[in-house]
PDB file of C-alpha atoms in Angstrom:
ATOM      1  CA  MET A  20       0.125   0.266  -0.040  1.00 77.00           C
ATOM      2  CA  ASP A  21       2.766   2.571   1.248  1.00 80.00           C
ATOM      3  CA  ALA A  22       4.223   1.714  -2.136  1.00 80.00           C
ATOM      4  CA  VAL A  23       1.715   2.134  -4.526  1.00 82.00           C
ATOM      5  CA  GLU A  24      -0.781   4.575  -3.025  1.00 85.00           C
ATOM      6  CA  ASP A  25       0.253   8.030  -4.229  1.00 82.00           C
ATOM      7  CA  GLY A  26       0.212   6.319  -8.126  1.00 84.00           C
ATOM      8  CA  MET A  27      -2.284   3.661  -8.172  1.00 89.00           C
ATOM      9  CA  TRP A  28      -5.008   4.763 -10.559  1.00 89.00           C
ATOM     10  CA  TRP A  29      -7.331   3.300  -8.097  1.00 90.00           C
ATOM     11  CA  TYR A  30      -6.266   5.598  -4.761  1.00 92.00           C
ATOM     12  CA  ARG A  31      -5.803   8.319  -6.708  1.00 94.00           C
ATOM     13  CA  ALA A  32      -9.339   7.834  -7.595  1.00 95.00           C
ATOM     14  CA  VAL A  33     -10.766   6.920  -4.407  1.00 96.00           C
ATOM     15  CA  HIS A  34      -9.062  10.105  -3.105  1.00 96.00           C
ATOM     16  CA  ALA A  35     -10.502  12.121  -5.701  1.00 95.00           C
ATOM     17  CA  ARG A  36     -14.455  10.890  -4.532  1.00 96.00           C
ATOM     18  CA  ILE A  37     -13.560  11.318  -0.972  1.00 96.00           C
ATOM     19  CA  ALA A  38     -12.783  15.092  -1.491  1.00 95.00           C
ATOM     20  CA  ALA A  39     -15.388  15.661  -4.377  1.00 95.00           C
ATOM     21  CA  ALA A  40     -17.700  14.322  -1.262  1.00 96.00           C
ATOM     22  CA  LEU A  41     -16.076  16.557   1.632  1.00 95.00           C
ATOM     23  CA  ASP A  42     -16.004  19.792  -0.384  1.00 94.00           C
ATOM     24  CA  ALA A  43     -19.941  19.257  -1.217  1.00 94.00           C
ATOM     25  CA  ARG A  44     -20.528  18.653   2.716  1.00 96.00           C
ATOM     26  CA  PRO A  45     -17.716  19.509   4.240  1.00 94.00           C
ATOM     27  CA  GLY A  46     -19.023  18.810   7.860  1.00 95.00           C
ATOM     28  CA  VAL A  47     -18.694  20.979  11.092  1.00 95.00           C
ATOM     29  CA  ASP A  48     -16.084  24.221  10.696  1.00 92.00           C
ATOM     30  CA  GLY A  49     -13.262  24.596  13.005  1.00 92.00           C
ATOM     31  CA  LEU A  50     -13.334  20.759  13.851  1.00 95.00           C
ATOM     32  CA  PRO A  51     -10.894  18.529  12.509  1.00 95.00           C
ATOM     33  CA  LEU A  52     -11.081  15.744  10.157  1.00 96.00           C
ATOM     34  CA  LEU A  53     -10.411  11.911  10.909  1.00 97.00           C
ATOM     35  CA  ASP A  54      -9.343   9.167   8.505  1.00 98.00           C
ATOM     36  CA  ALA A  55     -10.374   6.180  10.658  1.00 98.00           C
ATOM     37  CA  GLY A  56      -8.255   3.383   9.280  1.00 96.00           C
ATOM     38  CA  CYS A  57      -5.775   5.504   7.374  1.00 96.00           C
ATOM     39  CA  GLY A  58      -3.730   2.626   6.431  1.00 94.00           C
ATOM     40  CA  THR A  59       0.154   4.531   5.444  1.00 95.00           C
ATOM     41  CA  GLY A  60      -1.706   7.922   4.971  1.00 95.00           C
ATOM     42  CA  GLY A  61      -2.545   8.347   1.261  1.00 95.00           C
ATOM     43  CA  LEU A  62      -5.409   9.972   1.974  1.00 96.00           C
ATOM     44  CA  LEU A  63      -4.372  12.108   4.668  1.00 96.00           C
ATOM     45  CA  ARG A  64      -1.610  13.656   2.487  1.00 94.00           C
ATOM     46  CA  SER A  65      -3.738  13.939  -0.364  1.00 93.00           C
ATOM     47  CA  LEU A  66      -6.300  16.320   1.644  1.00 94.00           C
ATOM     48  CA  ALA A  67      -3.618  17.816   3.103  1.00 92.00           C
ATOM     49  CA  ARG A  68      -2.061  18.909  -0.182  1.00 86.00           C
ATOM     50  CA  THR A  69      -5.646  19.956  -1.046  1.00 77.00           C
ATOM     51  CA  GLY A  70      -6.225  21.959   1.791  1.00 71.00           C
ATOM     52  CA  ARG A  71      -9.291  20.513   2.892  1.00 59.00           C
ATOM     53  CA  ASN A  72     -11.164  23.979   3.554  1.00 47.00           C
ATOM     54  CA  GLY A  73      -8.229  24.486   6.300  1.00 50.00           C
ATOM     55  CA  SER A  74      -9.157  21.906   8.697  1.00 64.00           C
ATOM     56  CA  SER A  75      -6.602  19.744  10.583  1.00 92.00           C
ATOM     57  CA  LEU A  76      -6.626  16.202  10.179  1.00 96.00           C
ATOM     58  CA  ALA A  77      -5.995  13.374  11.670  1.00 96.00           C
ATOM     59  CA  GLY A  78      -5.413   9.800  11.633  1.00 97.00           C
ATOM     60  CA  LEU A  79      -6.359   6.463  13.252  1.00 97.00           C
ATOM     61  CA  GLU A  80      -4.584   3.339  12.201  1.00 96.00           C
ATOM     62  CA  TYR A  81      -4.420  -0.276  14.118  1.00 94.00           C
ATOM     63  CA  ASN A  82      -0.926  -1.247  12.793  1.00 94.00           C
ATOM     64  CA  PRO A  83       1.647   0.928  14.504  1.00 95.00           C
ATOM     65  CA  ASP A  84       4.117   0.759  11.629  1.00 96.00           C
ATOM     66  CA  ALA A  85       1.367   1.823   9.381  1.00 95.00           C
ATOM     67  CA  ALA A  86      -0.027   4.576  11.933  1.00 96.00           C
ATOM     68  CA  ALA A  87       4.122   5.980  12.033  1.00 96.00           C
ATOM     69  CA  ARG A  88       4.325   5.860   8.292  1.00 96.00           C
ATOM     70  CA  ALA A  89       1.156   7.741   7.676  1.00 96.00           C
ATOM     71  CA  ALA A  90       2.274  10.673  10.184  1.00 95.00           C
ATOM     72  CA  ALA A  91       5.233  11.177   8.747  1.00 94.00           C
ATOM     73  CA  LYS A  92       3.925  10.818   5.178  1.00 93.00           C
ATOM     74  CA  SER A  93       0.989  13.423   5.996  1.00 92.00           C
ATOM     75  CA  GLY A  94       2.053  15.392   8.606  1.00 92.00           C
ATOM     76  CA  ALA A  95      -1.162  14.624  10.298  1.00 94.00           C
ATOM     77  CA  ALA A  96      -1.700  13.539  14.169  1.00 94.00           C
ATOM     78  CA  VAL A  97      -1.875   9.788  13.702  1.00 96.00           C
ATOM     79  CA  SER A  98      -2.677   7.557  16.651  1.00 96.00           C
ATOM     80  CA  ALA A  99      -2.445   3.515  16.611  1.00 96.00           C
ATOM     81  CA  GLY A 100      -5.546   2.324  18.160  1.00 95.00           C
ATOM     82  CA  ASP A 101      -8.923   0.518  16.949  1.00 96.00           C
ATOM     83  CA  VAL A 102     -12.321   1.723  14.857  1.00 97.00           C
ATOM     84  CA  ASN A 103     -13.952  -0.429  17.463  1.00 97.00           C
ATOM     85  CA  ALA A 104     -13.028   1.712  20.192  1.00 97.00           C
ATOM     86  CA  LEU A 105     -11.960   5.040  19.181  1.00 97.00           C
ATOM     87  CA  PRO A 106      -9.644   6.775  21.417  1.00 97.00           C
ATOM     88  CA  PHE A 107     -11.145   9.918  21.016  1.00 97.00           C
ATOM     89  CA  ALA A 108     -13.523  12.149  23.293  1.00 97.00           C
ATOM     90  CA  PRO A 109     -17.238  12.365  21.916  1.00 97.00           C
ATOM     91  CA  ALA A 110     -18.098  15.344  19.252  1.00 97.00           C
ATOM     92  CA  SER A 111     -14.303  15.560  18.575  1.00 97.00           C
ATOM     93  CA  PHE A 112     -14.389  15.920  15.015  1.00 97.00           C
ATOM     94  CA  GLY A 113     -16.411  17.794  11.982  1.00 96.00           C
ATOM     95  CA  ALA A 114     -15.903  15.316   9.457  1.00 97.00           C
ATOM     96  CA  LEU A 115     -14.982  11.231   9.385  1.00 98.00           C
ATOM     97  CA  ALA A 116     -13.998   9.645   6.359  1.00 98.00           C
ATOM     98  CA  SER A 117     -12.830   6.114   6.104  1.00 97.00           C
ATOM     99  CA  VAL A 118     -11.941   4.161   3.035  1.00 96.00           C
ATOM    100  CA  ASP A 119     -12.736   0.271   2.798  1.00 94.00           C
ATOM    101  CA  VAL A 120     -12.312  -0.521   6.593  1.00 95.00           C
ATOM    102  CA  LEU A 121     -15.825  -1.179   8.011  1.00 95.00           C
ATOM    103  CA  CYS A 122     -15.922  -4.212   5.738  1.00 93.00           C
ATOM    104  CA  HIS A 123     -12.633  -6.001   7.386  1.00 92.00           C
ATOM    105  CA  ARG A 124     -12.547  -8.794   9.260  1.00 91.00           C
ATOM    106  CA  GLY A 125     -11.611  -7.194  12.064  1.00 91.00           C
ATOM    107  CA  VAL A 126     -14.226  -4.774  12.466  1.00 93.00           C
ATOM    108  CA  ASP A 127     -17.550  -5.077  14.242  1.00 94.00           C
ATOM    109  CA  GLU A 128     -19.967  -3.032  12.154  1.00 95.00           C
ATOM    110  CA  ALA A 129     -22.401  -1.950  14.615  1.00 96.00           C
ATOM    111  CA  ARG A 130     -19.231  -0.924  17.313  1.00 97.00           C
ATOM    112  CA  ALA A 131     -17.503   1.214  14.583  1.00 97.00           C
ATOM    113  CA  LEU A 132     -20.457   3.037  13.768  1.00 98.00           C
ATOM    114  CA  ALA A 133     -21.394   3.832  16.988  1.00 97.00           C
ATOM    115  CA  GLU A 134     -18.069   5.043  17.250  1.00 98.00           C
ATOM    116  CA  PHE A 135     -18.071   7.042  14.321  1.00 98.00           C
ATOM    117  CA  HIS A 136     -21.091   8.677  15.205  1.00 98.00           C
ATOM    118  CA  ARG A 137     -19.867   9.443  18.964  1.00 97.00           C
ATOM    119  CA  VAL A 138     -16.503  11.037  17.690  1.00 98.00           C
ATOM    120  CA  LEU A 139     -18.411  13.215  15.188  1.00 98.00           C
ATOM    121  CA  ALA A 140     -19.762  16.514  16.414  1.00 97.00           C
ATOM    122  CA  PRO A 141     -23.418  17.501  15.534  1.00 97.00           C
ATOM    123  CA  GLY A 142     -23.895  18.087  11.601  1.00 97.00           C
ATOM    124  CA  GLY A 143     -20.615  15.751  11.122  1.00 97.00           C
ATOM    125  CA  THR A 144     -20.336  14.567   7.995  1.00 98.00           C
ATOM    126  CA  LEU A 145     -19.433  10.710   7.399  1.00 98.00           C
ATOM    127  CA  VAL A 146     -17.880   9.474   4.463  1.00 98.00           C
ATOM    128  CA  LEU A 147     -17.523   5.887   3.669  1.00 98.00           C
ATOM    129  CA  ASN A 148     -15.831   3.584   1.174  1.00 96.00           C
ATOM    130  CA  LEU A 149     -16.926   0.383   0.337  1.00 96.00           C
ATOM    131  CA  PRO A 150     -16.326  -2.830  -1.827  1.00 94.00           C
ATOM    132  CA  ALA A 151     -19.798  -3.520  -3.086  1.00 92.00           C
ATOM    133  CA  PHE A 152     -21.597  -6.940  -4.052  1.00 92.00           C
ATOM    134  CA  GLU A 153     -20.684 -10.127  -2.301  1.00 88.00           C
ATOM    135  CA  TRP A 154     -21.004 -11.579  -5.895  1.00 88.00           C
ATOM    136  CA  LEU A 155     -17.496  -9.879  -6.433  1.00 84.00           C
ATOM    137  CA  ARG A 156     -15.798 -11.665  -3.762  1.00 86.00           C
ATOM    138  CA  SER A 157     -12.565 -13.331  -4.877  1.00 79.00           C
ATOM    139  CA  ALA A 158      -9.171 -13.744  -3.791  1.00 74.00           C
ATOM    140  CA  HIS A 159      -8.306 -10.230  -3.407  1.00 72.00           C
ATOM    141  CA  ASP A 160     -10.777  -9.825  -0.324  1.00 77.00           C
ATOM    142  CA  THR A 161      -8.865 -12.956   1.295  1.00 76.00           C
ATOM    143  CA  ARG A 162      -5.477 -10.904   0.290  1.00 76.00           C
ATOM    144  CA  VAL A 163      -6.890  -7.561   2.340  1.00 77.00           C
ATOM    145  CA  HIS A 164      -8.870  -9.187   4.783  1.00 77.00           C
ATOM    146  CA  ASN A 165     -12.107  -8.019   3.476  1.00 82.00           C
ATOM    147  CA  ALA A 166     -15.404  -9.972   5.570  1.00 84.00           C
ATOM    148  CA  ARG A 167     -18.080  -8.600   3.319  1.00 94.00           C
ATOM    149  CA  ARG A 168     -19.169  -6.496   0.477  1.00 93.00           C
ATOM    150  CA  TYR A 169     -21.920  -4.326  -0.051  1.00 94.00           C
ATOM    151  CA  THR A 170     -25.134  -2.757  -2.004  1.00 97.00           C
ATOM    152  CA  ALA A 171     -26.166   0.734  -1.716  1.00 97.00           C
ATOM    153  CA  ARG A 172     -29.597  -0.259  -0.394  1.00 97.00           C
ATOM    154  CA  GLY A 173     -27.833  -2.332   2.053  1.00 97.00           C
ATOM    155  CA  ALA A 174     -25.212   0.342   3.363  1.00 97.00           C
ATOM    156  CA  THR A 175     -28.175   2.761   3.877  1.00 98.00           C
ATOM    157  CA  ALA A 176     -30.036   0.657   5.893  1.00 98.00           C
ATOM    158  CA  LEU A 177     -26.819   0.352   8.014  1.00 97.00           C
ATOM    159  CA  LEU A 178     -26.194   4.124   8.359  1.00 98.00           C
ATOM    160  CA  ALA A 179     -29.875   4.588   9.329  1.00 97.00           C
ATOM    161  CA  ALA A 180     -29.792   1.952  12.352  1.00 97.00           C
ATOM    162  CA  ALA A 181     -26.585   3.586  13.449  1.00 97.00           C
ATOM    163  CA  GLY A 182     -28.583   7.092  13.727  1.00 96.00           C
ATOM    164  CA  PHE A 183     -27.125   8.758  10.645  1.00 97.00           C
ATOM    165  CA  GLU A 184     -29.449  11.028   8.707  1.00 97.00           C
ATOM    166  CA  ARG A 185     -29.279  12.634   5.027  1.00 97.00           C
ATOM    167  CA  ILE A 186     -27.520   9.147   3.675  1.00 98.00           C
ATOM    168  CA  GLN A 187     -26.342   9.160   0.228  1.00 97.00           C
ATOM    169  CA  ALA A 188     -24.929   6.015  -1.217  1.00 97.00           C
ATOM    170  CA  ARG A 189     -23.924   5.589  -4.896  1.00 97.00           C
ATOM    171  CA  TYR A 190     -22.042   3.205  -6.745  1.00 97.00           C
ATOM    172  CA  TRP A 191     -18.682   4.302  -8.430  1.00 96.00           C
ATOM    173  CA  ASN A 192     -15.763   2.015 -10.744  1.00 94.00           C
ATOM    174  CA  SER A 193     -18.828   1.256 -13.059  1.00 95.00           C
ATOM    175  CA  LEU A 194     -17.233   1.855 -16.322  1.00 95.00           C
ATOM    176  CA  LEU A 195     -14.654  -0.629 -15.112  1.00 92.00           C
ATOM    177  CA  LEU A 196     -16.623  -3.288 -13.668  1.00 92.00           C
ATOM    178  CA  PRO A 197     -16.597  -5.853 -16.408  1.00 91.00           C
ATOM    179  CA  LEU A 198     -12.961  -5.662 -16.542  1.00 88.00           C
ATOM    180  CA  MET A 199     -12.940  -6.092 -12.650  1.00 84.00           C
ATOM    181  CA  VAL A 200     -15.335  -9.097 -13.214  1.00 86.00           C
ATOM    182  CA  ALA A 201     -12.975 -10.917 -15.911  1.00 85.00           C
ATOM    183  CA  GLN A 202      -9.983 -10.295 -13.790  1.00 78.00           C
ATOM    184  CA  ARG A 203     -11.261 -11.428 -10.448  1.00 73.00           C
ATOM    185  CA  LYS A 204     -13.610 -14.295 -11.758  1.00 67.00           C
ATOM    186  CA  LEU A 205     -11.991 -15.572 -14.569  1.00 67.00           C
ATOM    187  CA  ARG A 206      -7.996 -14.728 -14.080  1.00 55.00           C
ATOM    188  CA  SER A 207      -7.858 -14.405 -10.527  1.00 52.00           C
ATOM    189  CA  ASN A 208     -10.135 -16.984  -9.007  1.00 57.00           C
ATOM    190  CA  THR A 209      -7.561 -19.216  -7.378  1.00 59.00           C
ATOM    191  CA  PRO A 210      -7.034 -19.074  -3.456  1.00 58.00           C
ATOM    192  CA  ASP A 211      -3.714 -18.458  -4.026  1.00 59.00           C
ATOM    193  CA  ALA A 212      -4.018 -15.453  -6.298  1.00 55.00           C
ATOM    194  CA  ALA A 213      -2.599 -12.379  -5.368  1.00 56.00           C
ATOM    195  CA  SER A 214      -4.327  -8.959  -4.151  1.00 56.00           C
ATOM    196  CA  ASP A 215      -4.839  -6.358  -7.065  1.00 61.00           C
ATOM    197  CA  VAL A 216      -2.944  -3.747  -4.737  1.00 59.00           C
ATOM    198  CA  ALA A 217      -0.232  -3.678  -6.863  1.00 65.00           C
ATOM    199  CA  PRO A 218       2.187  -1.546  -9.439  1.00 69.00           C
ATOM    200  CA  PHE A 219       0.600  -1.214 -13.326  1.00 76.00           C
ATOM    201  CA  PRO A 220       2.364  -0.741 -16.304  1.00 85.00           C
ATOM    202  CA  PRO A 221       2.268   3.123 -16.713  1.00 87.00           C
ATOM    203  CA  TRP A 222       0.286   2.795 -19.999  1.00 90.00           C
ATOM    204  CA  LEU A 223      -2.280   0.749 -18.314  1.00 90.00           C
ATOM    205  CA  ASP A 224      -2.559   3.104 -15.174  1.00 88.00           C
ATOM    206  CA  ALA A 225      -3.160   5.922 -17.157  1.00 93.00           C
ATOM    207  CA  THR A 226      -5.881   4.337 -19.265  1.00 94.00           C
ATOM    208  CA  LEU A 227      -7.825   2.978 -16.023  1.00 92.00           C
ATOM    209  CA  HIS A 228      -7.662   6.460 -14.083  1.00 93.00           C
ATOM    210  CA  THR A 229      -8.907   8.163 -17.380  1.00 95.00           C
ATOM    211  CA  ALA A 230     -11.473   5.772 -17.344  1.00 95.00           C
ATOM    212  CA  THR A 231     -12.500   6.676 -13.650  1.00 95.00           C
ATOM    213  CA  ARG A 232     -12.197  10.713 -14.309  1.00 94.00           C
ATOM    214  CA  ALA A 233     -14.503  10.078 -17.369  1.00 96.00           C
ATOM    215  CA  GLU A 234     -17.223   8.437 -14.811  1.00 95.00           C
ATOM    216  CA  ALA A 235     -16.525  11.257 -12.432  1.00 94.00           C
ATOM    217  CA  ALA A 236     -17.311  13.759 -14.966  1.00 95.00           C
ATOM    218  CA  LEU A 237     -20.446  11.535 -16.132  1.00 94.00           C
ATOM    219  CA  ALA A 238     -21.968  11.456 -12.601  1.00 93.00           C
ATOM    220  CA  GLY A 239     -21.223  15.485 -12.043  1.00 91.00           C
ATOM    221  CA  ILE A 240     -24.047  15.744 -14.413  1.00 91.00           C
ATOM    222  CA  GLY A 241     -26.151  13.674 -12.674  1.00 90.00           C
ATOM    223  CA  LEU A 242     -25.808  10.450 -14.215  1.00 91.00           C
ATOM    224  CA  ARG A 243     -25.990   7.380 -11.563  1.00 92.00           C
ATOM    225  CA  PHE A 244     -24.661   3.908 -12.162  1.00 94.00           C
ATOM    226  CA  PRO A 245     -26.775   1.012 -11.281  1.00 94.00           C
ATOM    227  CA  ALA A 246     -23.997  -1.239  -9.986  1.00 96.00           C
ATOM    228  CA  GLY A 247     -20.320  -0.787  -9.636  1.00 94.00           C
ATOM    229  CA  GLY A 248     -17.377  -2.173  -7.756  1.00 91.00           C
ATOM    230  CA  SER A 249     -17.121   0.261  -4.837  1.00 95.00           C
ATOM    231  CA  VAL A 250     -20.157   2.179  -3.013  1.00 97.00           C
ATOM    232  CA  LEU A 251     -19.328   5.747  -1.509  1.00 98.00           C
ATOM    233  CA  VAL A 252     -21.726   6.896   1.459  1.00 98.00           C
ATOM    234  CA  VAL A 253     -22.185  10.269   2.872  1.00 98.00           C
ATOM    235  CA  ALA A 254     -24.288  10.754   5.580  1.00 98.00           C
ATOM    236  CA  SER A 255     -24.330  13.243   8.344  1.00 98.00           C
ATOM    237  CA  ARG A 256     -24.965  12.975  12.278  1.00 97.00           C
ATOM    238  CA  ALA A 257     -27.928  14.996  13.272  1.00 88.00           C
ATOM    239  CA  ASP A 258     -27.583  18.694  14.307  1.00 79.00           C
ATOM    240  CA  ALA A 259     -28.169  18.921  17.757  1.00 61.00           C
ATOM    241  CA  GLY A 260     -30.837  22.003  16.664  1.00 50.00           C
ATOM    242  CA  PRO A 261     -31.568  24.956  18.749  1.00 41.00           C
ATOM    243  CA  ALA A 262     -31.259  24.679  22.307  1.00 39.00           C
ATOM    244  CA  PRO A 263     -33.939  24.711  24.517  1.00 38.00           C
TER     245      PRO A 263
END
């Protein structure tokens, strides 16, 4: 991950999707953004480069070595810890992003979402990226420790049950879905197949990234895709409302 996340087409695409979601719904001004399950810090560095509306950035990562690398890479305050029991006070963050973490076999969905809700301030924004469709399960999921995959409808219901509001769940990585099916179901369907996280030849990486940018442009003019390799979910913690 550390070696490829700044350049690989998928990471650049998901970072752009997260940033666009936060631009559209930035959360609570004056409070930091938390990347929960930040890995080696690629999203944090990407958000730092774009300014993230001047908000400070924080990260949380289970693996201490990855947490240290994320801090060094991004300049953000990164803690080693567990998304099932976040080491932060209630209402500490104005926004929270988490990329392909809720699906991990070490994560308890209900506990993690309750923690996300707890540490977000009222009116705060939650942005999740999740792998889509159980029928897309492959050796890649085994390699990256995915325990589950999602539909847009299922993710919406899950976040509603956790107390989030204004939930929007949309598929992306849709134009490349046929290639994903071919790669995972036809070419790399053996148990010992490698993860998809790997360097790509430059020409192929550029081609795939161009497809994701074209898809984002289509989504920007209102086109919605019925399926994709990932689900992007944006939600809010309910505003506290006026004082009594």
